[in-house]
């Protein structure tokens, strides 16, 4: 069942398809007015807001990480647009309740927008058309390339789920120090070696970035501008080589410094975080909230059917 | 060597060679008494750091013996640090591997099994080094001086009975150096310090062991070593050139760097803001120049500065005063508010991107600047970016290498040069571009006195104007008629070195 759309209707559909691109636009309008200097933008520490005081900040880290991970999986199983929108609303509520800056959440979404736009533009125009499937012919595209409603539906589901899960990352990762968050991950079974590597990477990525920036500046003050010619490629190769050598040497020195301070393969921790009654209460409350959209779309069949029609 | 109950650590017939066959330590023997304070000195590359790593067990004892607490140390092939020995490397970032400095300082005590007590111990050490308020800060938010103190606290929190320090005061301003010296003065264990700053060592150590090509050249009381210029010169430690009275500070004492040549606006009765008139147009001029970091922190505030062609100015200030940021602004790498003039033309847009043709910079750490596989390519990099012909490039490379006394080094690998040679190569890599102004950031950091003296002679003969960013007040006074002192991003002194 194909319906031909007029030019204004087609442009409206195009605007909907490109809607994810509004996210970076919104981010740049709101937050990125300043000029960026240096090789790369400054890396923002994951846990710079860890010292807050919110529902998530005061929650036991292991339970928090576990519950939010379960929430992510529950959101992935949602099948309907209203269910996904409800999930998105819960995730947005979590960001607001956690008291974290929306800047970081928006930056996260903006970073995903290219991928999401690709999905929402490609999926409605790909796949095999079923006989009774609803489709539209856009005014600026040939009739042989109709927009499939089911494709748009699938793409929308993916976009909303991805956005909800990306938003949940902030309350999960940024409401405690990284060491505490990773301890939470260990408590739910993530291998110790992996969490220790993440901790060290998070620490030294800043040092690495500063070293790279200084070396790049050293090249720039001698007139280097990256071009596509052989000389530029050689210079960049030398730059990367030296960066590798200095990083390798640093790795060695850091390991030796750790050995000299008694490191035997496991990072020690100061104290442990006991689970209190209110932590369990929070977990129960949160899981009820997280499972609600799923229950609603599975058991309130008429409700979902209404939106499918 | 005899080992008795008083000997804390020592070695006999100690030898060590690296996998490429290079002999780093040859037949070294000495012993240290409990509580003794020893300076381990020598030229760059004489084997000091290698010996320190051997003593603490990070390198395997290949040949000879090491004794600790009167017992021989087992010969291991894997690194096995000795219990009770603390070591501080040059770069504090190597020691600060946790995500807050409190975790870093508590790391050692926790590994010693001190449990919950580690937390209060770490806090007390952070308080002692003046960093209690920064306990929850990640290390990358600290200044270099703060990192140095945090790293020292991390080592001292383990309450080591033997402390090995590799250049603990390198790159620090005099105030931070004093802070480190005060902490070390209170330390009661056995202390071994590697440094090139002999006056600093003389305040802390009673004995000096001089290494020369991996062997012990002298082992004598510190005061005795300081009294023998011949021994010092023999081992590249002679700092007597620093006692020269040929300082240029007395020759000039004007406030000439601090007024406006470009008559953009008036300051009627302010003597520091005259409009030029009879003066020569400056090479560079900043007027009411300010700079903020992207997070809003004000780093430079209302800077008024003029540099004449051929002029030499020392830029002095505490760590974090804004010296390097000012240099980055002059190079056009950072863009602030206010006016910036180059030869009278306002800098902005396209000509900002061309400043590299006129202003060169030598960074504090040569490793930030040297990345080519040979010295020739390194020095030719700038001229090649200027699109000069091969003959002209070769001429400039030869001339620049000669100016820094590195003729014949064309095919050498920069990574394999000594610290002093690398510093001079970095200078040559900028001189080959024949800049009008050269900015040198801490050129003496990490160099032994002999390398410093060579560098001093090289810098004396540089024809270009230069800005010398340094904590080394001797270098500043020797090379520069005037100094600009930055404090919290503001110029608080501009003229002769009267306040030094």
Tab-separated table of C-alpha atoms in Angstrom, chain A residues 35 37 45 178-179 199-200 202-204 206-207 210 214-215 217-225 227 229 235 238-239 242 245 250 253-254 256-263 266-271, chain B residues 53 58 79 81 87 89 91 93-99 103-104 106-108 110-111 119 139-140 154 158 291 328 331 333-335 356 363 367-371 373 378 381-382 385 387 415 429 433:
chain	number	residue	atom	x	y	z
A	35	UNK	CA	37.377	27.873	20.546
A	37	UNK	CA	42.964	24.795	21.065
A	45	UNK	CA	37.344	12.849	33.633
A	178	UNK	CA	36.076	5.406	39.012
A	179	UNK	CA	37.777	3.134	41.517
A	199	UNK	CA	41.871	2.191	36.024
A	200	UNK	CA	45.430	2.557	34.743
A	202	UNK	CA	41.978	6.178	32.697
A	203	UNK	CA	44.888	7.625	34.665
A	204	UNK	CA	47.457	7.570	31.894
A	206	UNK	CA	45.641	12.163	30.345
A	207	UNK	CA	49.437	11.872	30.523
A	210	UNK	CA	49.571	15.806	27.255
A	214	UNK	CA	53.423	18.709	23.505
A	215	UNK	CA	55.040	16.753	20.673
A	217	UNK	CA	53.106	21.543	19.365
A	218	UNK	CA	56.845	20.911	18.920
A	219	UNK	CA	56.137	20.064	15.270
A	220	UNK	CA	53.752	22.952	14.739
A	221	UNK	CA	56.196	25.583	15.991
A	222	UNK	CA	58.565	24.363	13.305
A	223	UNK	CA	55.917	24.946	10.680
A	224	UNK	CA	54.455	21.481	10.318
A	225	UNK	CA	51.044	21.275	8.727
A	227	UNK	CA	49.081	17.369	4.331
A	229	UNK	CA	52.165	14.279	0.816
A	235	UNK	CA	56.694	13.174	9.848
A	238	UNK	CA	57.997	9.579	13.182
A	239	UNK	CA	55.668	11.370	15.604
A	242	UNK	CA	58.284	8.493	19.207
A	245	UNK	CA	58.620	4.671	22.372
A	250	UNK	CA	56.733	5.063	30.738
A	253	UNK	CA	58.826	2.950	34.760
A	254	UNK	CA	55.263	2.922	36.138
A	256	UNK	CA	58.747	-0.483	38.449
A	257	UNK	CA	57.347	2.285	40.641
A	258	UNK	CA	54.415	0.001	41.498
A	259	UNK	CA	56.750	-2.887	42.333
A	260	UNK	CA	58.780	-0.611	44.605
A	261	UNK	CA	55.624	0.206	46.514
A	262	UNK	CA	54.734	-3.394	47.151
A	263	UNK	CA	52.524	-4.218	44.148
A	266	UNK	CA	46.373	-6.644	42.733
A	267	UNK	CA	45.487	-3.033	43.459
A	268	UNK	CA	44.760	-2.639	47.161
A	269	UNK	CA	41.658	-0.778	48.331
A	270	UNK	CA	40.875	1.367	51.327
A	271	UNK	CA	38.032	-0.341	53.208
B	53	UNK	CA	68.035	0.778	40.259
B	58	UNK	CA	64.850	-3.221	40.099
B	79	UNK	CA	62.896	-7.252	39.410
B	81	UNK	CA	62.591	-4.545	45.058
B	87	UNK	CA	62.802	5.084	45.338
B	89	UNK	CA	62.019	8.558	39.924
B	91	UNK	CA	59.099	11.986	36.537
B	93	UNK	CA	53.782	10.864	36.785
B	94	UNK	CA	55.496	7.480	37.024
B	95	UNK	CA	54.577	7.311	40.712
B	96	UNK	CA	51.045	8.653	40.553
B	97	UNK	CA	49.169	5.823	38.884
B	98	UNK	CA	45.941	5.924	40.900
B	99	UNK	CA	42.968	8.144	40.225
B	103	UNK	CA	44.846	6.514	46.740
B	104	UNK	CA	48.385	6.960	45.443
B	106	UNK	CA	47.830	4.998	50.515
B	107	UNK	CA	48.900	2.450	47.874
B	108	UNK	CA	52.218	1.564	49.562
B	110	UNK	CA	47.985	-0.823	51.954
B	111	UNK	CA	50.432	-3.193	50.283
B	119	UNK	CA	43.992	6.149	54.956
B	139	UNK	CA	47.056	13.644	39.595
B	140	UNK	CA	46.518	15.225	36.175
B	154	UNK	CA	53.737	8.347	48.336
B	158	UNK	CA	55.869	3.562	53.369
B	291	UNK	CA	44.307	34.718	28.296
B	328	UNK	CA	52.389	29.691	23.681
B	331	UNK	CA	54.037	31.607	19.305
B	333	UNK	CA	49.465	28.596	19.588
B	334	UNK	CA	46.989	30.226	21.960
B	335	UNK	CA	44.837	33.203	21.230
B	356	UNK	CA	56.495	30.104	13.338
B	363	UNK	CA	60.874	23.058	24.943
B	367	UNK	CA	61.813	14.574	23.871
B	368	UNK	CA	58.859	16.801	22.968
B	369	UNK	CA	60.790	18.222	20.069
B	370	UNK	CA	62.970	15.449	18.691
B	371	UNK	CA	61.268	12.801	16.635
B	373	UNK	CA	65.637	9.275	12.933
B	378	UNK	CA	65.877	16.776	12.817
B	381	UNK	CA	62.812	19.588	9.488
B	382	UNK	CA	62.130	23.311	9.994
B	385	UNK	CA	58.722	23.124	6.175
B	387	UNK	CA	60.231	25.037	1.492
B	415	UNK	CA	67.311	9.251	20.889
B	429	UNK	CA	66.589	22.410	15.124
B	433	UNK	CA	65.027	28.323	10.785
